Short mmCIF file of C-alpha atoms in Angstrom, two decimals:
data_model
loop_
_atom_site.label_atom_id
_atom_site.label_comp_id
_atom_site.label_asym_id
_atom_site.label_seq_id
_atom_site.Cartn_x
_atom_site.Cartn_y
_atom_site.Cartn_z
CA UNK A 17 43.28 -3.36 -15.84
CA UNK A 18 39.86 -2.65 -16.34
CA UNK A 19 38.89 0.33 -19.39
CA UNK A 20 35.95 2.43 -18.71
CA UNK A 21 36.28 4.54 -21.52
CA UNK A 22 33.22 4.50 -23.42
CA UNK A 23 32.27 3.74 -26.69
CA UNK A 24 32.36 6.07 -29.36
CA UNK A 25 29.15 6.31 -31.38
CA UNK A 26 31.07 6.20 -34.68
CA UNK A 27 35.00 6.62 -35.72
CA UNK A 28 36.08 10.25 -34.39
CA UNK A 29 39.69 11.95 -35.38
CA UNK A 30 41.32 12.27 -32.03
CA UNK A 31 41.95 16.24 -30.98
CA UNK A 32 42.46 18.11 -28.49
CA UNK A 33 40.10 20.72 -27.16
CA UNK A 34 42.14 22.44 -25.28
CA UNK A 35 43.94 23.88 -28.38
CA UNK A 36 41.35 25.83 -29.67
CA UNK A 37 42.59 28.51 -31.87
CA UNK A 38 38.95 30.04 -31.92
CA UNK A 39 36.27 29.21 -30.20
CA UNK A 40 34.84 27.00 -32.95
CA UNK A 41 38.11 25.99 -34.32
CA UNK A 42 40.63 23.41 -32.92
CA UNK A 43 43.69 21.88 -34.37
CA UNK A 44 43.55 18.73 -36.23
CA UNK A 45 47.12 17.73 -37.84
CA UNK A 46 50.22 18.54 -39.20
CA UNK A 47 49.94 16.01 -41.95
CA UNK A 48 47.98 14.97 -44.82
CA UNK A 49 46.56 12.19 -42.74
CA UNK A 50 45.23 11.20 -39.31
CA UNK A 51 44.33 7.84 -37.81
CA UNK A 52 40.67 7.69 -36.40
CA UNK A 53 39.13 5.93 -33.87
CA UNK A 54 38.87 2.72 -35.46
CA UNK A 55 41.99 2.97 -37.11
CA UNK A 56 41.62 3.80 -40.68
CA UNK A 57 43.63 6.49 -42.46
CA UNK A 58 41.40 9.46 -43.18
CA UNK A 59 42.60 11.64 -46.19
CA UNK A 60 42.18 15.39 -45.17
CA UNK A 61 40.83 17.87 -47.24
CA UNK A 62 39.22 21.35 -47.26
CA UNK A 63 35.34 20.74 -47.02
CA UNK A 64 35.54 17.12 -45.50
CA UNK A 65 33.37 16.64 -42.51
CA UNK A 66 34.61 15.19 -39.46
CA UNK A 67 33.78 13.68 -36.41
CA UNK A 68 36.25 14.26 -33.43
CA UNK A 69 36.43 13.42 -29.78
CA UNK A 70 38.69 14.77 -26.49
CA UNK A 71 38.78 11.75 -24.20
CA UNK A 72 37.60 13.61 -20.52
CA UNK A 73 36.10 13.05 -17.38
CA UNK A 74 32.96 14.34 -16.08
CA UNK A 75 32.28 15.62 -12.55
CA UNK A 76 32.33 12.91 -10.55
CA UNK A 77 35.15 11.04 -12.18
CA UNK A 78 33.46 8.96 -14.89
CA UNK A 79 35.78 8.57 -17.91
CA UNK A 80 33.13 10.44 -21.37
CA UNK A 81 33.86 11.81 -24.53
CA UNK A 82 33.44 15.57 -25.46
CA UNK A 83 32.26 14.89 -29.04
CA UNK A 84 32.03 17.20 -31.68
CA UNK A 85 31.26 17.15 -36.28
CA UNK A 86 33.25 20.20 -38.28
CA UNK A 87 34.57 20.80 -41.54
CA UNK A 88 38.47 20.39 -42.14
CA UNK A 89 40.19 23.99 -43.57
CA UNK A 90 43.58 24.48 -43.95
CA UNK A 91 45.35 26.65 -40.93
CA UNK A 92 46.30 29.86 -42.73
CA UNK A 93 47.34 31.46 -39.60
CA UNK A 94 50.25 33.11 -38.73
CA UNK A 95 50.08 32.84 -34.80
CA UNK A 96 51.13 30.00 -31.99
CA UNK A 97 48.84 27.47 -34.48
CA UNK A 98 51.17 28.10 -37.65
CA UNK A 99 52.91 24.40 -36.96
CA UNK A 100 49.53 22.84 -37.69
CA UNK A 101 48.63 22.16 -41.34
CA UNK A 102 45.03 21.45 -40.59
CA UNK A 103 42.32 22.18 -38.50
CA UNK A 104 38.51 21.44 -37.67
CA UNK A 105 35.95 23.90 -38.05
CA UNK A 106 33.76 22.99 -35.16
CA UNK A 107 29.70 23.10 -36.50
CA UNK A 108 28.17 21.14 -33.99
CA UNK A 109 28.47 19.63 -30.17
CA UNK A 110 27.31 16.54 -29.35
CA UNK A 111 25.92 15.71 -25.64
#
């Protein structure tokens, strides 16, 4: 089996843009700790910057990345995202 997915440009926490809890805010974890990309464990804090990806598929069917860089802040909500611990302040989209 053949794996088109392409390259990320650097490591990038795995999330999930289709849990936004604003629209420049999206979950990130429920513990102290994610894996990235390339498999190291990545510490999170409020103020680190992050790089994160959403595995997707453009129009025609080509596997991409939606790739974004934010700032981790702890989820102080009390709404549907309360079971998260941490999320990622989106500052920038990446083409």
């Amino acid at each position: 089996m053949r794996d088109d997915t392409p390259v990320l440009d650097r490591p990038r926490l795995l999330v999930d843009f289709n849990a936004m809890v604003d629209p420049d805010r999206v979950l990130l974890s429920r513990e102290d700790t994610k894996l990235d990309s390339a498999g190291n464990i990545v510490e999170l804090h409020e103020g680190l910057r992050v790089y994160v990806y959403t595995p997707d598929v453009d129009d025609d069917g080509t596997p991409t990345n939606l790739i974004a860089t934010g700032i981790v802040e702890l989820d102080r909500a009390n709404d549907w995202s309360a079971r998260v611990k941490w999320c990622c302040r989106i500052d920038r989209w990446h083409a």
